Amino acid sequence: MTELLSTAGELYALPRVQDAPRVVVMTMGALHEGHATLIRTARERAGTAGQVVVTVFVNPLQFGANEDLDRYPRTLDADLEIAAAAGADAVFAPAADEVYPGGAPQVRISAGPMGTLLEGATRPGHFDGMLTVVAKLLHLTRPDAALFGQKDAQQLALIRRMVTDLNFPVEVVGVPTVREADGLALSSRNRYLSDPERRTALALSRALAAGRDRLAAQAALRERAEAGAILFGTMDSWVIWN
């Protein structure tokens, strides 16, 4: 039975088995198969005696002006079903004033120089808000390990850096990206895409696949060339010897 928790007090009261790990999966809800894979992986790491906690919280700090905070999909009932089926013991779905009592926090985590590159260059402050809520949720859930998808590569790198720099006692684990049949990475926001936008979005995964295949072909050619050089070198030595 997956418990639904909405306050820090309920979370703190959640019983833990001594010496058994607690593994957390942080989400903003609208769960899909990518999240389910994270939860199943967490279940495997926690084992039968351990505990898997899934957080569902749409974090206002990481949404900039004119972004989709108000229309971000909120599907808690469906999320509970997916989390339960994947093996979660508890879902922590707090309100904003539970996470940020008294309003937006005055003290926040800074992403530093890493947060100004790539996605951070076009979404100023996004990664500061993301790290702030991850830090708070790590304090609230107190896990031994936290799992994050590799799809959000910059986010994962920043979380690892924060955990290292600030000495969080938690293992950060990256889980491979889950893709749809056409190669598009699973994302809660994909439901916004029109058919033309979806075709455009596929260009990235197809370019990555083409680059991977090209590197593999080059490596195979190089191996064949090196094998041929060794063979001819051996034949020359045999002729000289005889």
mmCIF file of C-alpha atoms in Angstrom:
data_model
loop_
_atom_site.group_PDB
_atom_site.id
_atom_site.type_symbol
_atom_site.label_atom_id
_atom_site.label_comp_id
_atom_site.label_asym_id
_atom_site.label_seq_id
_atom_site.Cartn_x
_atom_site.Cartn_y
_atom_site.Cartn_z
ATOM 1 C CA MET A 1 0.000 0.000 0.000
ATOM 2 C CA THR A 2 1.535 3.301 -1.120
ATOM 3 C CA GLU A 3 1.028 6.073 1.412
ATOM 4 C CA LEU A 4 0.214 9.623 0.342
ATOM 5 C CA LEU A 5 1.953 12.210 2.521
ATOM 6 C CA SER A 6 1.489 15.962 2.334
ATOM 7 C CA THR A 7 3.379 17.395 5.314
ATOM 8 C CA ALA A 8 6.906 17.236 6.662
ATOM 9 C CA GLY A 9 5.512 15.840 9.916
ATOM 10 C CA GLU A 10 3.902 12.908 8.098
ATOM 11 C CA LEU A 11 7.144 12.283 6.234
ATOM 12 C CA TYR A 12 9.217 12.322 9.425
ATOM 13 C CA ALA A 13 6.771 9.888 11.022
ATOM 14 C CA LEU A 14 7.136 7.385 8.175
ATOM 15 C CA PRO A 15 8.686 4.294 9.817
ATOM 16 C CA ARG A 16 12.113 3.158 8.597
ATOM 17 C CA VAL A 17 13.751 -0.233 9.002
ATOM 18 C CA GLN A 18 17.085 0.152 10.774
ATOM 19 C CA ASP A 19 20.074 -0.224 8.421
ATOM 20 C CA ALA A 20 17.756 -0.578 5.392
ATOM 21 C CA PRO A 21 18.211 2.092 2.697
ATOM 22 C CA ARG A 22 15.747 4.800 1.803
ATOM 23 C CA VAL A 23 15.843 5.791 -1.875
ATOM 24 C CA VAL A 24 14.118 8.904 -3.189
ATOM 25 C CA VAL A 25 12.885 9.788 -6.677
ATOM 26 C CA MET A 26 12.089 13.483 -7.132
ATOM 27 C CA THR A 27 9.479 14.489 -9.711
ATOM 28 C CA MET A 28 7.183 17.352 -10.636
ATOM 29 C CA GLY A 29 4.362 14.893 -11.254
ATOM 30 C CA ALA A 30 2.639 14.019 -14.542
ATOM 31 C CA LEU A 31 4.434 10.682 -14.226
ATOM 32 C CA HIS A 32 5.201 8.549 -17.276
ATOM 33 C CA GLU A 33 7.256 5.452 -18.079
ATOM 34 C CA GLY A 34 10.509 7.360 -17.577
ATOM 35 C CA HIS A 35 9.512 8.103 -13.981
ATOM 36 C CA ALA A 36 8.276 4.535 -13.533
ATOM 37 C CA THR A 37 11.713 3.281 -14.622
ATOM 38 C CA LEU A 38 13.327 5.499 -11.988
ATOM 39 C CA ILE A 39 10.973 4.159 -9.316
ATOM 40 C CA ARG A 40 11.552 0.536 -10.325
ATOM 41 C CA THR A 41 15.310 1.124 -10.236
ATOM 42 C CA ALA A 42 14.918 2.691 -6.789
ATOM 43 C CA ARG A 43 12.938 -0.350 -5.674
ATOM 44 C CA GLU A 44 15.753 -2.645 -6.804
ATOM 45 C CA ARG A 45 18.337 -0.564 -4.920
ATOM 46 C CA ALA A 46 16.246 -0.377 -1.771
ATOM 47 C CA GLY A 47 15.480 -4.092 -1.727
ATOM 48 C CA THR A 48 12.543 -5.621 0.084
ATOM 49 C CA ALA A 49 13.521 -4.189 3.477
ATOM 50 C CA GLY A 50 14.289 -0.684 2.205
ATOM 51 C CA GLN A 51 11.991 2.158 1.345
ATOM 52 C CA VAL A 52 11.210 4.108 -1.822
ATOM 53 C CA VAL A 53 9.844 7.641 -1.498
ATOM 54 C CA VAL A 54 8.626 9.560 -4.554
ATOM 55 C CA THR A 55 8.219 13.318 -4.287
ATOM 56 C CA VAL A 56 5.653 15.153 -6.416
ATOM 57 C CA PHE A 57 6.089 18.907 -6.288
ATOM 58 C CA VAL A 58 5.797 21.548 -9.006
ATOM 59 C CA ASN A 59 8.524 23.900 -7.855
ATOM 60 C CA PRO A 60 7.673 27.556 -8.570
ATOM 61 C CA LEU A 61 11.276 28.687 -8.047
ATOM 62 C CA GLN A 62 12.502 27.032 -11.233
ATOM 63 C CA PHE A 63 9.913 28.597 -13.532
ATOM 64 C CA GLY A 64 10.822 31.916 -15.100
ATOM 65 C CA ALA A 65 8.586 34.691 -16.379
ATOM 66 C CA ASN A 66 6.209 33.554 -19.143
ATOM 67 C CA GLU A 67 6.974 29.870 -18.489
ATOM 68 C CA ASP A 68 4.346 27.196 -17.940
ATOM 69 C CA LEU A 69 3.950 27.078 -14.132
ATOM 70 C CA ASP A 70 0.180 27.564 -14.183
ATOM 71 C CA ARG A 71 -0.474 25.069 -16.964
ATOM 72 C CA TYR A 72 2.131 22.479 -15.980
ATOM 73 C CA PRO A 73 0.179 19.167 -15.857
ATOM 74 C CA ARG A 74 -0.965 18.140 -12.382
ATOM 75 C CA THR A 75 -2.261 14.558 -12.305
ATOM 76 C CA LEU A 76 -1.814 13.384 -8.707
ATOM 77 C CA ASP A 77 -4.358 10.547 -8.803
ATOM 78 C CA ALA A 78 -2.741 9.030 -11.882
ATOM 79 C CA ASP A 79 0.708 9.671 -10.402
ATOM 80 C CA LEU A 80 -0.208 7.660 -7.310
ATOM 81 C CA GLU A 81 -1.274 4.712 -9.449
ATOM 82 C CA ILE A 82 1.948 4.768 -11.479
ATOM 83 C CA ALA A 83 4.119 5.150 -8.381
ATOM 84 C CA ALA A 84 2.343 2.299 -6.593
ATOM 85 C CA ALA A 85 2.604 -0.023 -9.594
ATOM 86 C CA ALA A 86 6.336 0.714 -9.897
ATOM 87 C CA GLY A 87 7.010 -0.094 -6.238
ATOM 88 C CA ALA A 88 6.904 3.163 -4.253
ATOM 89 C CA ASP A 89 6.228 2.912 -0.541
ATOM 90 C CA ALA A 90 5.217 6.546 -0.175
ATOM 91 C CA VAL A 91 4.454 9.601 -2.286
ATOM 92 C CA PHE A 92 5.257 12.958 -0.711
ATOM 93 C CA ALA A 93 3.104 15.601 -2.434
ATOM 94 C CA PRO A 94 3.337 18.810 -0.397
ATOM 95 C CA ALA A 95 1.747 22.171 -1.096
ATOM 96 C CA ALA A 96 4.003 25.112 -1.908
ATOM 97 C CA ASP A 97 3.594 26.646 1.566
ATOM 98 C CA GLU A 98 4.740 23.364 3.115
ATOM 99 C CA VAL A 99 8.001 23.466 1.194
ATOM 100 C CA TYR A 100 8.373 27.248 1.408
ATOM 101 C CA PRO A 101 6.644 28.353 4.631
ATOM 102 C CA GLY A 102 6.319 32.114 4.634
ATOM 103 C CA GLY A 103 6.667 32.396 0.861
ATOM 104 C CA ALA A 104 9.621 32.313 -1.496
ATOM 105 C CA PRO A 105 12.849 31.731 0.453
ATOM 106 C CA GLN A 106 15.303 34.592 0.848
ATOM 107 C CA VAL A 107 18.257 32.188 1.109
ATOM 108 C CA ARG A 108 18.760 29.943 -1.912
ATOM 109 C CA ILE A 109 21.328 27.647 -3.477
ATOM 110 C CA SER A 110 23.374 29.211 -6.268
ATOM 111 C CA ALA A 111 24.221 27.058 -9.262
ATOM 112 C CA GLY A 112 27.351 29.137 -9.844
ATOM 113 C CA PRO A 113 29.099 29.272 -13.238
ATOM 114 C CA MET A 114 27.702 25.867 -14.295
ATOM 115 C CA GLY A 115 24.202 27.284 -14.003
ATOM 116 C CA THR A 116 24.824 30.017 -16.575
ATOM 117 C CA LEU A 117 25.728 27.665 -19.436
ATOM 118 C CA LEU A 118 23.597 25.785 -21.983
ATOM 119 C CA GLU A 119 19.999 25.748 -20.701
ATOM 120 C CA GLY A 120 20.951 28.160 -17.937
ATOM 121 C CA ALA A 121 21.953 30.776 -20.509
ATOM 122 C CA THR A 122 18.353 31.071 -21.715
ATOM 123 C CA ARG A 123 16.636 30.372 -18.368
ATOM 124 C CA PRO A 124 18.381 32.614 -15.821
ATOM 125 C CA GLY A 125 17.748 31.499 -12.259
ATOM 126 C CA HIS A 126 16.244 28.161 -13.294
ATOM 127 C CA PHE A 127 19.023 26.030 -11.874
ATOM 128 C CA ASP A 128 19.208 28.084 -8.670
ATOM 129 C CA GLY A 129 15.554 27.258 -8.091
ATOM 130 C CA MET A 130 16.045 23.614 -9.009
ATOM 131 C CA LEU A 131 18.993 23.152 -6.629
ATOM 132 C CA THR A 132 17.157 24.955 -3.832
ATOM 133 C CA VAL A 133 14.207 22.583 -3.963
ATOM 134 C CA VAL A 134 16.414 19.511 -4.373
ATOM 135 C CA ALA A 135 18.385 20.568 -1.284
ATOM 136 C CA LYS A 136 15.163 21.068 0.680
ATOM 137 C CA LEU A 137 13.705 17.741 -0.442
ATOM 138 C CA LEU A 138 16.933 15.940 0.448
ATOM 139 C CA HIS A 139 16.697 17.412 3.959
ATOM 140 C CA LEU A 140 13.016 16.493 4.228
ATOM 141 C CA THR A 141 13.246 12.943 2.871
ATOM 142 C CA ARG A 142 16.690 12.107 4.338
ATOM 143 C CA PRO A 143 17.511 9.400 1.781
ATOM 144 C CA ASP A 144 20.581 7.223 1.416
ATOM 145 C CA ALA A 145 20.368 7.537 -2.375
ATOM 146 C CA ALA A 146 18.560 9.815 -4.818
ATOM 147 C CA LEU A 147 17.862 8.803 -8.425
ATOM 148 C CA PHE A 148 17.661 11.237 -11.335
ATOM 149 C CA GLY A 149 17.244 10.696 -15.078
ATOM 150 C CA GLN A 150 20.206 11.273 -17.370
ATOM 151 C CA LYS A 151 17.819 13.019 -19.783
ATOM 152 C CA ASP A 152 18.341 16.221 -17.812
ATOM 153 C CA ALA A 153 22.127 16.005 -18.053
ATOM 154 C CA GLN A 154 22.945 19.531 -16.866
ATOM 155 C CA GLN A 155 20.570 19.179 -13.931
ATOM 156 C CA LEU A 156 22.188 15.884 -12.924
ATOM 157 C CA ALA A 157 25.683 17.371 -13.160
ATOM 158 C CA LEU A 158 24.671 20.324 -10.978
ATOM 159 C CA ILE A 159 23.029 18.126 -8.353
ATOM 160 C CA ARG A 160 26.152 15.987 -8.150
ATOM 161 C CA ARG A 161 28.272 19.104 -7.782
ATOM 162 C CA MET A 162 26.022 20.501 -5.034
ATOM 163 C CA VAL A 163 26.082 17.221 -3.115
ATOM 164 C CA THR A 164 29.889 17.122 -3.351
ATOM 165 C CA ASP A 165 30.517 20.784 -2.597
ATOM 166 C CA LEU A 166 28.059 20.983 0.314
ATOM 167 C CA ASN A 167 28.742 17.508 1.782
ATOM 168 C CA PHE A 168 25.251 16.075 1.502
ATOM 169 C CA PRO A 169 25.298 12.515 2.903
ATOM 170 C CA VAL A 170 23.539 10.999 -0.104
ATOM 171 C CA GLU A 171 24.516 8.992 -3.176
ATOM 172 C CA VAL A 172 23.319 10.556 -6.433
ATOM 173 C CA VAL A 173 22.532 7.965 -9.094
ATOM 174 C CA GLY A 174 21.915 8.705 -12.775
ATOM 175 C CA VAL A 175 19.478 6.456 -14.628
ATOM 176 C CA PRO A 176 19.591 6.106 -18.453
ATOM 177 C CA THR A 177 17.099 8.055 -20.541
ATOM 178 C CA VAL A 178 13.874 6.276 -21.501
ATOM 179 C CA ARG A 179 12.711 7.021 -25.043
ATOM 180 C CA GLU A 180 9.534 6.524 -27.000
ATOM 181 C CA ALA A 181 9.481 4.196 -30.004
ATOM 182 C CA ASP A 182 10.416 7.033 -32.381
ATOM 183 C CA GLY A 183 13.417 8.044 -30.262
ATOM 184 C CA LEU A 184 11.975 11.079 -28.469
ATOM 185 C CA ALA A 185 12.949 11.201 -24.804
ATOM 186 C CA LEU A 186 9.955 10.776 -22.522
ATOM 187 C CA SER A 187 8.962 14.067 -20.918
ATOM 188 C CA SER A 188 5.877 15.393 -19.135
ATOM 189 C CA ARG A 189 5.932 18.412 -21.434
ATOM 190 C CA ASN A 190 5.811 16.327 -24.634
ATOM 191 C CA ARG A 191 2.028 16.459 -24.455
ATOM 192 C CA TYR A 192 2.310 20.133 -25.443
ATOM 193 C CA LEU A 193 3.952 19.321 -28.780
ATOM 194 C CA SER A 194 2.071 19.591 -32.057
ATOM 195 C CA ASP A 195 2.874 17.054 -34.792
ATOM 196 C CA PRO A 196 5.287 19.450 -36.588
ATOM 197 C CA GLU A 197 6.965 20.340 -33.270
ATOM 198 C CA ARG A 198 7.362 16.665 -32.438
ATOM 199 C CA ARG A 199 9.065 16.023 -35.776
ATOM 200 C CA THR A 200 11.421 18.910 -35.068
ATOM 201 C CA ALA A 201 12.131 17.608 -31.557
ATOM 202 C CA LEU A 202 13.173 14.250 -33.011
ATOM 203 C CA ALA A 203 16.048 15.924 -34.863
ATOM 204 C CA LEU A 204 18.177 15.898 -31.696
ATOM 205 C CA SER A 205 17.881 12.179 -30.933
ATOM 206 C CA ARG A 206 18.381 11.336 -34.613
ATOM 207 C CA ALA A 207 21.507 13.514 -34.775
ATOM 208 C CA LEU A 208 22.864 11.834 -31.652
ATOM 209 C CA ALA A 209 22.127 8.402 -33.122
ATOM 210 C CA ALA A 210 23.820 9.365 -36.398
ATOM 211 C CA GLY A 211 26.877 10.587 -34.512
ATOM 212 C CA ARG A 212 26.998 7.378 -32.491
ATOM 213 C CA ASP A 213 26.738 5.225 -35.619
ATOM 214 C CA ARG A 214 29.448 7.238 -37.383
ATOM 215 C CA LEU A 215 31.834 6.862 -34.456
ATOM 216 C CA ALA A 216 31.115 3.132 -34.314
ATOM 217 C CA ALA A 217 31.808 2.786 -38.055
ATOM 218 C CA GLN A 218 35.065 4.751 -37.733
ATOM 219 C CA ALA A 219 36.152 2.581 -34.813
ATOM 220 C CA ALA A 220 35.414 -0.589 -36.805
ATOM 221 C CA LEU A 221 37.419 0.693 -39.782
ATOM 222 C CA ARG A 222 40.309 1.606 -37.520
ATOM 223 C CA GLU A 223 40.301 -1.851 -35.938
ATOM 224 C CA ARG A 224 40.298 -3.499 -39.376
ATOM 225 C CA ALA A 225 43.177 -1.277 -40.525
ATOM 226 C CA GLU A 226 45.199 -2.069 -37.411
ATOM 227 C CA ALA A 227 44.468 -5.780 -37.783
ATOM 228 C CA GLY A 228 45.599 -5.616 -41.420
ATOM 229 C CA ALA A 229 48.803 -3.827 -40.463
ATOM 230 C CA ILE A 230 49.594 -6.485 -37.881
ATOM 231 C CA LEU A 231 48.866 -9.253 -40.394
ATOM 232 C CA PHE A 232 51.100 -7.740 -43.091
ATOM 233 C CA GLY A 233 53.821 -7.094 -40.533
ATOM 234 C CA THR A 234 53.703 -10.730 -39.492
ATOM 235 C CA MET A 235 53.836 -11.894 -43.134
ATOM 236 C CA ASP A 236 56.855 -9.640 -43.849
ATOM 237 C CA SER A 237 58.641 -11.054 -40.833
ATOM 238 C CA TRP A 238 57.905 -14.595 -41.996
ATOM 239 C CA VAL A 239 59.292 -13.854 -45.482
ATOM 240 C CA ILE A 240 62.454 -12.296 -44.065
ATOM 241 C CA TRP A 241 62.935 -15.197 -41.631
ATOM 242 C CA ASN A 242 62.614 -17.761 -44.409
#
